[in-house]
Tab-separated table of C-alpha atoms in Angstrom:
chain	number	residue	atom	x	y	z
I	27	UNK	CA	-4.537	-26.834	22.900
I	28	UNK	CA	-5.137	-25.185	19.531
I	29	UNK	CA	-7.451	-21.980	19.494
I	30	UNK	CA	-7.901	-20.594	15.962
I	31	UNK	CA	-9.484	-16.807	14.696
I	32	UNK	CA	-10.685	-16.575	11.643
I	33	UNK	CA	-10.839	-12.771	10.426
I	34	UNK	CA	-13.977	-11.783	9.009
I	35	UNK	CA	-12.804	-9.768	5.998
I	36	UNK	CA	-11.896	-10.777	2.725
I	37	UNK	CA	-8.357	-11.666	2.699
I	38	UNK	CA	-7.375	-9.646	-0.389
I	39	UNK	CA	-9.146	-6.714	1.997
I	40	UNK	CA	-6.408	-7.551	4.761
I	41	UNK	CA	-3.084	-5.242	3.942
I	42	UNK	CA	-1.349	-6.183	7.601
I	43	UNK	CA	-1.522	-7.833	11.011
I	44	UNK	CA	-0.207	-4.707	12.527
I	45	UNK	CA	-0.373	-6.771	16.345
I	46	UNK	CA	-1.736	-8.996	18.774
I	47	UNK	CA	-1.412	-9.419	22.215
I	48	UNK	CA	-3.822	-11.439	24.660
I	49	UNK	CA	-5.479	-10.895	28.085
I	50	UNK	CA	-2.460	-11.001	29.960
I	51	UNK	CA	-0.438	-8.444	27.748
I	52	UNK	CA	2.013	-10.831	25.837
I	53	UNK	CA	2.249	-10.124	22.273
I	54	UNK	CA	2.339	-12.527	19.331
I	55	UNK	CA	4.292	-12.190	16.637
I	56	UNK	CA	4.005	-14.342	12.890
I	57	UNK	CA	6.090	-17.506	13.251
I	58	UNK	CA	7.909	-16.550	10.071
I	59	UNK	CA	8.679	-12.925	11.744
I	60	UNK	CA	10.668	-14.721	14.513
I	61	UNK	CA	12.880	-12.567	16.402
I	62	UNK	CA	15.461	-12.698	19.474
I	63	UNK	CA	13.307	-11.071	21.789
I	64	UNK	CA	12.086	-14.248	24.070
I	65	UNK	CA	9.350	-12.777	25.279
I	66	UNK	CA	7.330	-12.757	21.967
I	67	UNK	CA	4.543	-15.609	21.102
I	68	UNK	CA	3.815	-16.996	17.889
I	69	UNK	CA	0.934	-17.397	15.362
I	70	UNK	CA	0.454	-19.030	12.183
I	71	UNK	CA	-1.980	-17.179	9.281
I	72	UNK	CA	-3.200	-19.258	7.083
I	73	UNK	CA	-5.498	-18.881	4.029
I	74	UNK	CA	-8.705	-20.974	4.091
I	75	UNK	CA	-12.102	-20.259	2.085
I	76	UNK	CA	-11.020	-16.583	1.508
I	77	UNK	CA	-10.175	-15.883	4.860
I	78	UNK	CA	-7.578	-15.480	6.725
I	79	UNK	CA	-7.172	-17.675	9.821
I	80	UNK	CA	-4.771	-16.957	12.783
I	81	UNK	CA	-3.644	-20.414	14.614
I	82	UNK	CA	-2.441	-20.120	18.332
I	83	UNK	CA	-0.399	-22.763	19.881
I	84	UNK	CA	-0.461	-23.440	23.506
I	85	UNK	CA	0.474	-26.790	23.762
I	86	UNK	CA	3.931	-26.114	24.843
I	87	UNK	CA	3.190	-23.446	26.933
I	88	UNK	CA	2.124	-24.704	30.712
I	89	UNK	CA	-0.504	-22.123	31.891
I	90	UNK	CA	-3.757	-22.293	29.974
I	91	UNK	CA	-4.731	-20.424	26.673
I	92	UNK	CA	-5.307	-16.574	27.702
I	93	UNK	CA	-8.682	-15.399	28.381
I	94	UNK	CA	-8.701	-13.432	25.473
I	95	UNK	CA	-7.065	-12.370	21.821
I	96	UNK	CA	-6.982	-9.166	20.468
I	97	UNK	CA	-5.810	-8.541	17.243
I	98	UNK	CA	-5.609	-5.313	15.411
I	99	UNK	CA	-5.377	-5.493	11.347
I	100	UNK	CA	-4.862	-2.894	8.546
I	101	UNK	CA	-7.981	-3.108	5.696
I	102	UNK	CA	-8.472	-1.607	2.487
I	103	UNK	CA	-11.148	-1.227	-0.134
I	104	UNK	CA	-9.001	-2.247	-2.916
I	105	UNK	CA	-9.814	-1.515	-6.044
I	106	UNK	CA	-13.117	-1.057	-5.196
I	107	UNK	CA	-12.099	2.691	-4.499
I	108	UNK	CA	-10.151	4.978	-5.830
I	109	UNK	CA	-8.428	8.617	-5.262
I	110	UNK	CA	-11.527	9.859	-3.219
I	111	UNK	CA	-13.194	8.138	-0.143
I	112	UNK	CA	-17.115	8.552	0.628
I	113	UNK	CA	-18.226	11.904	1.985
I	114	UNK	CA	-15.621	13.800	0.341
I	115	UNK	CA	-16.794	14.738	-2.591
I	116	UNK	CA	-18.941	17.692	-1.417
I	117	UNK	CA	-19.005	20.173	-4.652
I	118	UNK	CA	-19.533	19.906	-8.641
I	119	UNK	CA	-17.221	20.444	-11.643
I	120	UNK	CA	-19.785	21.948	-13.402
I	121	UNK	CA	-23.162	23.669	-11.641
I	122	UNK	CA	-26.573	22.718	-12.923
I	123	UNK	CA	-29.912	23.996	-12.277
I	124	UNK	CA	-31.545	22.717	-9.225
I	125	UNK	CA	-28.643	21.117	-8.035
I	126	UNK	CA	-27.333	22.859	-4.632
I	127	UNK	CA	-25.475	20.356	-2.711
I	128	UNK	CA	-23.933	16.719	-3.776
I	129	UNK	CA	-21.524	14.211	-1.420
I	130	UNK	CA	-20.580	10.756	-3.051
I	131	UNK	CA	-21.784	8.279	-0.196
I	132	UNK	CA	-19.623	5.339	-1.722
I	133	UNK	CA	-16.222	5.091	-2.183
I	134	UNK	CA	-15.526	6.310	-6.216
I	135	UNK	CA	-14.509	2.857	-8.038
I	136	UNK	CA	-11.107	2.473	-9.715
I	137	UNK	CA	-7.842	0.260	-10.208
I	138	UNK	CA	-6.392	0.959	-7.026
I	139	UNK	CA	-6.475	1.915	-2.989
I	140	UNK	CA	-8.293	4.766	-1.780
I	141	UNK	CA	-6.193	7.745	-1.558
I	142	UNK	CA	-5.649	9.667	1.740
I	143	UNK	CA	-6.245	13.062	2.404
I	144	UNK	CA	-2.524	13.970	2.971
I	145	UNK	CA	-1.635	12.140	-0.735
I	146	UNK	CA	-4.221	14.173	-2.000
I	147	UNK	CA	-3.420	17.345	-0.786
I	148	UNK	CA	-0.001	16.987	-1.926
I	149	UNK	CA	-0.919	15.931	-5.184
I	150	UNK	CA	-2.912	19.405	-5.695
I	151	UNK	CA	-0.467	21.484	-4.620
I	152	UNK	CA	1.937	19.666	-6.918
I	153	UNK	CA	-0.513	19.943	-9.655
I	154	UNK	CA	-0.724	24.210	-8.524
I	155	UNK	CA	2.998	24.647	-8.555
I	156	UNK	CA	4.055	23.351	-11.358
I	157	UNK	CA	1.236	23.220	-13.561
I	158	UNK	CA	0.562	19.572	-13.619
I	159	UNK	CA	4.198	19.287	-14.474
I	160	UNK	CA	7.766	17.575	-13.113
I	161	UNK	CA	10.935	19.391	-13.616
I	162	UNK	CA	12.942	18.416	-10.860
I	163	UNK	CA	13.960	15.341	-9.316
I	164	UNK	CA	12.518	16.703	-5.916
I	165	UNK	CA	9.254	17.423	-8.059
I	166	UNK	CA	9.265	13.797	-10.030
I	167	UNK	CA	9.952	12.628	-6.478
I	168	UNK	CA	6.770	14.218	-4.568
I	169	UNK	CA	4.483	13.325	-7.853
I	170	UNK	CA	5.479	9.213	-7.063
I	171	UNK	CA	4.389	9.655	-3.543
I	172	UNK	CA	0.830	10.453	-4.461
I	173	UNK	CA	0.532	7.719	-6.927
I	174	UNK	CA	0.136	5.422	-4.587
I	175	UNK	CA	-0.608	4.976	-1.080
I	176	UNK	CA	1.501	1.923	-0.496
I	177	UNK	CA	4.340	3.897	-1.817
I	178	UNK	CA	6.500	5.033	1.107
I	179	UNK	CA	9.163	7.000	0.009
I	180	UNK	CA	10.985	7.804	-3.714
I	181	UNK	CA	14.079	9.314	-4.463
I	182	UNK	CA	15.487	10.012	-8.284
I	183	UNK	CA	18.861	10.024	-9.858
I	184	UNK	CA	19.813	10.184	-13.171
I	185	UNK	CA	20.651	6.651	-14.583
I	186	UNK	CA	21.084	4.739	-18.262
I	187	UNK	CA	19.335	1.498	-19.623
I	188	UNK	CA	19.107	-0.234	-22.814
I	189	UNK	CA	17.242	0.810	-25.466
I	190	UNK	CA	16.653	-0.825	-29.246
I	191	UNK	CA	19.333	1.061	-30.721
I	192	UNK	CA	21.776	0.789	-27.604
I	193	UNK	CA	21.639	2.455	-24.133
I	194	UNK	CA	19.974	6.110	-23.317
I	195	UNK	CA	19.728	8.118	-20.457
I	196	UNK	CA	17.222	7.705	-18.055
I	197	UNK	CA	15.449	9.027	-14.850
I	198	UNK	CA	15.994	6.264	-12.334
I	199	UNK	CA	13.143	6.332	-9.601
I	200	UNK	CA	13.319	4.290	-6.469
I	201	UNK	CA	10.146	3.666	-4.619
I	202	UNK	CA	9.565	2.434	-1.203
I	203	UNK	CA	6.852	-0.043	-0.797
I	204	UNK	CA	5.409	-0.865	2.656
I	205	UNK	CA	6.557	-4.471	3.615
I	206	UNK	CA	3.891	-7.254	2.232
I	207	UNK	CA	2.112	-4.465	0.760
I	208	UNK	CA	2.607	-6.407	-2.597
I	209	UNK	CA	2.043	-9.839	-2.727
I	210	UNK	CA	3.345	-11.224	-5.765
I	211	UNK	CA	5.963	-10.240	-8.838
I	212	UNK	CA	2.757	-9.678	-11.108
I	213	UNK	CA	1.557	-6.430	-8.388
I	214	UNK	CA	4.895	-5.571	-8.874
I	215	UNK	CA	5.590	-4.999	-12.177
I	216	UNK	CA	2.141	-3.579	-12.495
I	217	UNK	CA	2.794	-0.763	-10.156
I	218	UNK	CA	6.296	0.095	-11.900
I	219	UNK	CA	4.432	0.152	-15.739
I	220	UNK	CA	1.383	2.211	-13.959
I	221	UNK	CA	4.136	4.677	-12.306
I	222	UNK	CA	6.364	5.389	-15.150
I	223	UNK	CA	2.921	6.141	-17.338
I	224	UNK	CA	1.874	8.833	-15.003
I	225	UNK	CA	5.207	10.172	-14.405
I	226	UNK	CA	5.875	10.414	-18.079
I	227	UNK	CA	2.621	12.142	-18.549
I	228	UNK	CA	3.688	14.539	-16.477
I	229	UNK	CA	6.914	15.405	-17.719
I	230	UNK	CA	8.682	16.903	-21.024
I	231	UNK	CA	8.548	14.937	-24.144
I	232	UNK	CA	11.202	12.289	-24.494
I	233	UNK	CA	11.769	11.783	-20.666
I	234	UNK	CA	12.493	7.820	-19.989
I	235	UNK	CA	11.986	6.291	-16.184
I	236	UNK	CA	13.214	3.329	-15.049
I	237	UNK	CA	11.158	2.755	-11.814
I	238	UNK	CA	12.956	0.088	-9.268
I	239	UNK	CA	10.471	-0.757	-6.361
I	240	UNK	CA	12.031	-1.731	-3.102
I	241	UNK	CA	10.178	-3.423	-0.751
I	242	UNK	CA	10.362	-2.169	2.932
């Protein structure tokens, strides 16, 4: 008695089962997320054409499957958007003649996730107090959050590493990622030589980063 569910996203859409539970109100948990609590089921994902494909188990169980699955997922567009979603785009840089109203109705295309609202109001009002600038470690620390929205947390403290001609003193910046948010090493060194570009872009000349990402 196996019952599979194939999702109908594209898996690299999928960020998160974020729960199941069937007809009867027992929820499922990944087999690999395993816990004490003895009330939990299991699943198995697996990857297959592209999708991803939830396997259910009953054979050990001896009622009959539940009537019904429900399972609730996190999604993103990828990098198939970037910084500012569709419909929120509502005004021009620039005005031009016979132009009185515009509104981007698709996603603007980029390198990375959507951004929300909240990472984008806090990235303005960084960019307003300090003049597009970090000073602080409170500042550098606020500036990492809106890089990214898998980012979680970030705190700062002043650190060394090596350098050619010996050590130097760095900032040391500790991000929080969202657990299997990244999916391989690659992602992750990515995102740290993305982040210490933009922070270093945004701070005085000569200021070295060392970004550690910590997986949550």
């Amino acid at each position: 008695r196996l019952v599979e569910v194939e999702l109908p996203e594209d898996i690299a859409g999928i960020l998160e089962i974020t729960g199941v539970v069937d007809s009867a109100g027992r929820e499922y948990v990944a087999r690999h997320q395993a816990g004490a609590d003895p009330n939990h089921r299991f699943y198995s994902p697996e990857e297959r054409d592209g999708r991803l494909v939830l396997w259910f188990d009953f054979s050990s169980h001896l009622e009959l499957p539940p009537d019904s699955l429900t399972i609730n997922y996190a999604t993103t567009t990828g990098v198939a958007a970037n910084a500012i979603e569709a419909g929120k785009i509502t005004e021009l840089y620039e005005s031009h003649p016979g132009i009185s109203a515009v509104v981007n109705i698709i996603p603007t295309a980029g390198a990375i996730p959507a951004k929300t609202g909240k990472q984008i109001m806090t990235e303005v009002s960084a960019r307003l107090r300090n003049r597009d600038r970090a000073l602080t470690f409170g500042e550098i620390s606020r500036w990492a959050m809106t890089f990214d929205p898998r980012i979680t947390s970030a705190v700062c403290e002043n650190g060394v590493e090596r350098a050619a001609r010996g050590v130097r003193r760095c900032v040391v910046v500790r991000v929080t990622v969202g657990e299997g948010r990244l999916y391989s090493e690659d992602e992750v060194r990515l995102l740290q030589t993305r982040l210490t570009s933009f922070l270093k872009a945004r701070s005085a000349v000569n200021t070295q980063y060392r970004v550690e990402i910590i997986k949550g």
